[in-house]
mmCIF file with all atom_site columns, C-alpha atoms in Angstrom:
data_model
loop_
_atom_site.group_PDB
_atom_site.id
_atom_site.type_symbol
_atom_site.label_atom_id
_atom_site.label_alt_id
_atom_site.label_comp_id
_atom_site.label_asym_id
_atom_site.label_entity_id
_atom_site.label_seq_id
_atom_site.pdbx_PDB_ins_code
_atom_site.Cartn_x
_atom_site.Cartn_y
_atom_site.Cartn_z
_atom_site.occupancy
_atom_site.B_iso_or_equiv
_atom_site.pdbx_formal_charge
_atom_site.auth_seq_id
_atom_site.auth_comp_id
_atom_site.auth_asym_id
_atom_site.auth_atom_id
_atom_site.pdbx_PDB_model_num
ATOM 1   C CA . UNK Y 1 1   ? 8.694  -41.226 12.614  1.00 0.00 ? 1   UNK Y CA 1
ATOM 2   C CA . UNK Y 1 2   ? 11.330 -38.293 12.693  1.00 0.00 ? 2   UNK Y CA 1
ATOM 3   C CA . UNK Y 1 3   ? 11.782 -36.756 9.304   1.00 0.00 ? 3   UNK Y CA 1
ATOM 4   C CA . UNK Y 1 4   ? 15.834 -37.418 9.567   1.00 0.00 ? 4   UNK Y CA 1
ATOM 5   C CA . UNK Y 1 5   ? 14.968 -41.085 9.751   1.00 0.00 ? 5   UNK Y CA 1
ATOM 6   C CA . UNK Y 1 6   ? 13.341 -40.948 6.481   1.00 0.00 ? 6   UNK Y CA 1
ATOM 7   C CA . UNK Y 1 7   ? 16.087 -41.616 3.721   1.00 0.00 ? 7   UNK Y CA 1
ATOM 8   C CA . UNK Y 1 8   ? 16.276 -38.839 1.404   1.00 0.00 ? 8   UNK Y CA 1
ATOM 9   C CA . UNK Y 1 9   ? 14.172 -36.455 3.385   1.00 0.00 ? 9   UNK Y CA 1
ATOM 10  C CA . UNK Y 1 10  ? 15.403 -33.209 2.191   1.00 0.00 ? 10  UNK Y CA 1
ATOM 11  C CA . UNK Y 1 11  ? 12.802 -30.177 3.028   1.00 0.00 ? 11  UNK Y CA 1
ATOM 12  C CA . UNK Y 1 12  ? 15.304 -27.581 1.422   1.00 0.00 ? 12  UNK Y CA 1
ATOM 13  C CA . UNK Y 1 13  ? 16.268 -29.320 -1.726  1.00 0.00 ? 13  UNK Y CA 1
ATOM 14  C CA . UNK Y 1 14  ? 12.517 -30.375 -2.283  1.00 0.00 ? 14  UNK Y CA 1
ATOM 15  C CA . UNK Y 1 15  ? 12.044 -26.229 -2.362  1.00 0.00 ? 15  UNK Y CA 1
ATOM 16  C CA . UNK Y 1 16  ? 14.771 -25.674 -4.880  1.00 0.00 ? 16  UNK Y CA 1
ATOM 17  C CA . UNK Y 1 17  ? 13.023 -27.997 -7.031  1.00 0.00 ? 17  UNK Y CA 1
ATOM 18  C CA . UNK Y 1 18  ? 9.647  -26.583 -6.853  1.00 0.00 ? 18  UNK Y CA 1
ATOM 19  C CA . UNK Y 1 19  ? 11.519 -23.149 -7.725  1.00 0.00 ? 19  UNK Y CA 1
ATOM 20  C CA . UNK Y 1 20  ? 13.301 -24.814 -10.442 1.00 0.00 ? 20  UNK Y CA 1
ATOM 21  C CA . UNK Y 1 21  ? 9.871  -26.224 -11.980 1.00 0.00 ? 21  UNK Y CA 1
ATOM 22  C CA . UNK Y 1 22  ? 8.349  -23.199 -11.599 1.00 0.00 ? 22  UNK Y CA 1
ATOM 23  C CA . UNK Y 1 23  ? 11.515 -21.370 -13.674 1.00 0.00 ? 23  UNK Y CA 1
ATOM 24  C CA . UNK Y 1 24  ? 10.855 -23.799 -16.286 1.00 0.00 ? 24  UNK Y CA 1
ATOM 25  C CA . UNK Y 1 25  ? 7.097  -23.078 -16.977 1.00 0.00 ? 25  UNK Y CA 1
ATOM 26  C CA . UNK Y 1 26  ? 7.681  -19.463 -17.898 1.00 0.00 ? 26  UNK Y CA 1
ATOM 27  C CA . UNK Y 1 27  ? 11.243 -19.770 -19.285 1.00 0.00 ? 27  UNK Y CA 1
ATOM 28  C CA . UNK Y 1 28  ? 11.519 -23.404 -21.564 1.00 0.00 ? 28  UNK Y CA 1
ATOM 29  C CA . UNK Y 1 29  ? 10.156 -23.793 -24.255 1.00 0.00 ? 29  UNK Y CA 1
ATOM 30  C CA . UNK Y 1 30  ? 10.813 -27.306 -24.445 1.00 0.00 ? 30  UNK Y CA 1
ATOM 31  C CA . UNK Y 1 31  ? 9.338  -28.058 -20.871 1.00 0.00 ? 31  UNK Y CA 1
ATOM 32  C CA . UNK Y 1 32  ? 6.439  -25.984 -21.630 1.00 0.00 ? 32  UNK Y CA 1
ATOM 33  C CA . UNK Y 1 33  ? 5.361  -28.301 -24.219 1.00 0.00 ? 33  UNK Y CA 1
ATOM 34  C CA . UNK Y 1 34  ? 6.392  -31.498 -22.200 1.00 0.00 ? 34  UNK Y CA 1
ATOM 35  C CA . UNK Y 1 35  ? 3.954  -30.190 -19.714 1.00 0.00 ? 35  UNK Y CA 1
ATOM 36  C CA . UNK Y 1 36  ? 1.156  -29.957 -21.966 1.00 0.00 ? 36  UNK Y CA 1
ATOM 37  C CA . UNK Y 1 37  ? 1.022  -32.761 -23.577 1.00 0.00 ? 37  UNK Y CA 1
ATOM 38  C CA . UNK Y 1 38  ? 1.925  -34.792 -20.466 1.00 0.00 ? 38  UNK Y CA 1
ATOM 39  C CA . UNK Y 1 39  ? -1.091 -32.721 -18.498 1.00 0.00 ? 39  UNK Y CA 1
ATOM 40  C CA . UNK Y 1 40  ? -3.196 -31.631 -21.236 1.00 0.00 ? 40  UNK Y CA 1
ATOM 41  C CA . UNK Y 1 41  ? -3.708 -35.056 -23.427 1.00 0.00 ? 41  UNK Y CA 1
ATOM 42  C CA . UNK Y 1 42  ? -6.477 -33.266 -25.697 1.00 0.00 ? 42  UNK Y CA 1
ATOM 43  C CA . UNK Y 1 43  ? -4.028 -31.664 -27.588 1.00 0.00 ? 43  UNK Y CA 1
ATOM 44  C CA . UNK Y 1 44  ? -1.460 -33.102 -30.342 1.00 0.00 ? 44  UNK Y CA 1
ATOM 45  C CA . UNK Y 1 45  ? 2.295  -31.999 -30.305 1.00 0.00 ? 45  UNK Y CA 1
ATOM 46  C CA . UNK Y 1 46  ? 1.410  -29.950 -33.482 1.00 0.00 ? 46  UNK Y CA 1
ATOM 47  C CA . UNK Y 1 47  ? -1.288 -28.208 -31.790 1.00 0.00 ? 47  UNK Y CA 1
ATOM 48  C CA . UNK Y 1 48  ? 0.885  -27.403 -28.664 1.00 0.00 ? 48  UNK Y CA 1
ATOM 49  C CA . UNK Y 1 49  ? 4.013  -26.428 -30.884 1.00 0.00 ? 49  UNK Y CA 1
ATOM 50  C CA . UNK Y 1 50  ? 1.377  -23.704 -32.601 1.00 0.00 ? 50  UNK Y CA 1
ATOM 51  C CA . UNK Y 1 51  ? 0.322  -21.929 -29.513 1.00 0.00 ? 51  UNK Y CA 1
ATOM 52  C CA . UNK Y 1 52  ? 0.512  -18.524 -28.178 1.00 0.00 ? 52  UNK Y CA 1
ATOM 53  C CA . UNK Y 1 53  ? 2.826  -18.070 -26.110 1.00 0.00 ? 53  UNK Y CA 1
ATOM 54  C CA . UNK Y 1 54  ? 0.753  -16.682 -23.268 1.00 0.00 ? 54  UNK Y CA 1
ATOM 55  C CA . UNK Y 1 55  ? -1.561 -19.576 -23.290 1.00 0.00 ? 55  UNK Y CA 1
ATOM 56  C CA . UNK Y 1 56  ? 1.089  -22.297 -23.053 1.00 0.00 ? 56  UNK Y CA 1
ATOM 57  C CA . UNK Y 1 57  ? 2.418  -20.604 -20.092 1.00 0.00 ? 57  UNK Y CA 1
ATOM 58  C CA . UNK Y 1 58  ? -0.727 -20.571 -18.812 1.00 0.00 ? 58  UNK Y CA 1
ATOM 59  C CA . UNK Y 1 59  ? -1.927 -24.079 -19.500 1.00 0.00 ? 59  UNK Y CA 1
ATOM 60  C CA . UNK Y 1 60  ? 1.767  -25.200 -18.036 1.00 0.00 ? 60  UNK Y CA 1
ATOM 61  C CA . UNK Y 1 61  ? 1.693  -23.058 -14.715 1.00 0.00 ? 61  UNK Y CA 1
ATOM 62  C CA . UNK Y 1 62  ? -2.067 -24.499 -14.367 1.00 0.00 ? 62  UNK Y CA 1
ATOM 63  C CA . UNK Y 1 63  ? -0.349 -28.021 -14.727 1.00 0.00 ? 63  UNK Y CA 1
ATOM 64  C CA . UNK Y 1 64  ? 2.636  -27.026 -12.164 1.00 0.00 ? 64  UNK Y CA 1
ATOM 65  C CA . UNK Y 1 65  ? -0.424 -25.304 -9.698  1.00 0.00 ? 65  UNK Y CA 1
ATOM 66  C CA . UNK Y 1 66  ? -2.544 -29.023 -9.508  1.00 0.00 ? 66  UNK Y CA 1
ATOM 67  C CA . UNK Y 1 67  ? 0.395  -30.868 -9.240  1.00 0.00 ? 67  UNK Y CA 1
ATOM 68  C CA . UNK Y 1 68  ? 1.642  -28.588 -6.387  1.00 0.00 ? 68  UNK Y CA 1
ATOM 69  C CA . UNK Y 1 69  ? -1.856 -29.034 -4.747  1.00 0.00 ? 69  UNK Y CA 1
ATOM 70  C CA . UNK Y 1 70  ? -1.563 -33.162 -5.211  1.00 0.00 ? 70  UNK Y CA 1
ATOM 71  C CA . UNK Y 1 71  ? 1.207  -33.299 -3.227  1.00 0.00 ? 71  UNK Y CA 1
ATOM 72  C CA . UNK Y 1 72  ? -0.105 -30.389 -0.547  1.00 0.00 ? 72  UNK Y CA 1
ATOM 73  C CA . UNK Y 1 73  ? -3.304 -33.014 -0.557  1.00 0.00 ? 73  UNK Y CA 1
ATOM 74  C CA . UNK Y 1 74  ? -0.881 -36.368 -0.260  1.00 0.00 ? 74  UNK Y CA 1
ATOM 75  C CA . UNK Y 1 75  ? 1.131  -33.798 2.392   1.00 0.00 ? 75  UNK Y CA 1
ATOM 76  C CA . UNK Y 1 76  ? -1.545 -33.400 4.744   1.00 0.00 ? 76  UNK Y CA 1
ATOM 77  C CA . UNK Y 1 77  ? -2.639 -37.000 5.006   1.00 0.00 ? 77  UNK Y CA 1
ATOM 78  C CA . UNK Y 1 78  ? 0.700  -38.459 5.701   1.00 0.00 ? 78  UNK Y CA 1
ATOM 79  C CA . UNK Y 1 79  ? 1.261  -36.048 7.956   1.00 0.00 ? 79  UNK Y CA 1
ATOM 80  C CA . UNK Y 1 80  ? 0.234  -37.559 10.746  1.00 0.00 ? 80  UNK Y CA 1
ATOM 81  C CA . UNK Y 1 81  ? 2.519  -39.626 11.096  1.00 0.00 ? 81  UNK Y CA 1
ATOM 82  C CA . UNK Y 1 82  ? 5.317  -36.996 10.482  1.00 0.00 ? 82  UNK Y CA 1
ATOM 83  C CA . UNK Y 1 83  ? 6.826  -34.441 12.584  1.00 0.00 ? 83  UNK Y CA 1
ATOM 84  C CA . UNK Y 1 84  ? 4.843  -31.461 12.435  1.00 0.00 ? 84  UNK Y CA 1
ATOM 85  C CA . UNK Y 1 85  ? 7.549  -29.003 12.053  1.00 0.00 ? 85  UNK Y CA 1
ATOM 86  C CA . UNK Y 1 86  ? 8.714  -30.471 9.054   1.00 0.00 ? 86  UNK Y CA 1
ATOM 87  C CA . UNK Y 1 87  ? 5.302  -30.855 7.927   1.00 0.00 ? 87  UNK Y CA 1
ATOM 88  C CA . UNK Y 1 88  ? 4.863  -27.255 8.334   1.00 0.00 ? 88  UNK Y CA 1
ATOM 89  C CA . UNK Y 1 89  ? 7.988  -26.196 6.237   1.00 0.00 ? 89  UNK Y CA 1
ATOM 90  C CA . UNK Y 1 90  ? 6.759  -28.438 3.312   1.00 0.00 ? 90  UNK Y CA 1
ATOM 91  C CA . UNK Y 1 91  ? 3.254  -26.718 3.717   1.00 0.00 ? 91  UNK Y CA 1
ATOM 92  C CA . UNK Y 1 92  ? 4.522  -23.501 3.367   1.00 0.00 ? 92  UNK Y CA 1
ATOM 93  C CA . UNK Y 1 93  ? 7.061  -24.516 0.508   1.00 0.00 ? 93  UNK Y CA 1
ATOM 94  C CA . UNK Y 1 94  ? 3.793  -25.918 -1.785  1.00 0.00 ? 94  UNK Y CA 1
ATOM 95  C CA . UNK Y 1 95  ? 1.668  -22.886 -0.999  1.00 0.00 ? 95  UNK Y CA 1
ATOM 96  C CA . UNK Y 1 96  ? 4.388  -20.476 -2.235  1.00 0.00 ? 96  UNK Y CA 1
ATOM 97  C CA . UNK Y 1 97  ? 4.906  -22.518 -4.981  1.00 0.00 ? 97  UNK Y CA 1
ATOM 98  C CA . UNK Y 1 98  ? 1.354  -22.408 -5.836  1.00 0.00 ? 98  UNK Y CA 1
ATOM 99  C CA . UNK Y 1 99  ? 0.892  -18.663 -5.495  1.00 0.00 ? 99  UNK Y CA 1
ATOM 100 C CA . UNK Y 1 100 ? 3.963  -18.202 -7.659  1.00 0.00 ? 100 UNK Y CA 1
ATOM 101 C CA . UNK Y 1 101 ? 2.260  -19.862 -10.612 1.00 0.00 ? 101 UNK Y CA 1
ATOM 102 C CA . UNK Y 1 102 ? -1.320 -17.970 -10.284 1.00 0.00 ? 102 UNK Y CA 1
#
């Protein structure tokens, strides 16, 4: 299948939103805590709305870094049916994501 067949298929807007989500770990509040408790379900709004606020950035970029390697996971087994070059621009767009939050 050609990835301009694909409906929606959008390799540089799919980067701008993986920047975007990264922005919003280490700058909102607000999305920091969504994060948490969406990710982290051990912990209670009150406990999340008392952290540091090194560790919620930490515990949120950790969220943003395993969803980032879901989707390089799901990535590399449907792409074999994809064309590799586009394959090979999302790759590269999930592993800079993923550095960015370490």
């Amino acid at each position: 299948m050609n990835e301009n067949s694909q409906p929606g298929y959008d390799i540089e807007k799919y980067e701008q939103y993986l920047k975007i989500q990264a922005d919003k770990v280490l700058t909102s509040f607000e999305e920091r805590v969504h994060i948490i408790l969406l990710n982290y379900p051990q912990y209670t709004h009150e406990q999340v709305l008392e952290m540091d606020e090194p560790d919620a950035v930490e515990l949120a970029k950790a969220a943003m870094r395993r969803e980032c390697e879901r989707t390089l996971s799901l990535l590399s087994v449907v792409a074999a049916a994809q064309n590799r070059e586009a394959y090979k621009k999302m790759h590269g767009a999930l592993t800079k994501s993923i550095k960015e939050l370490k």
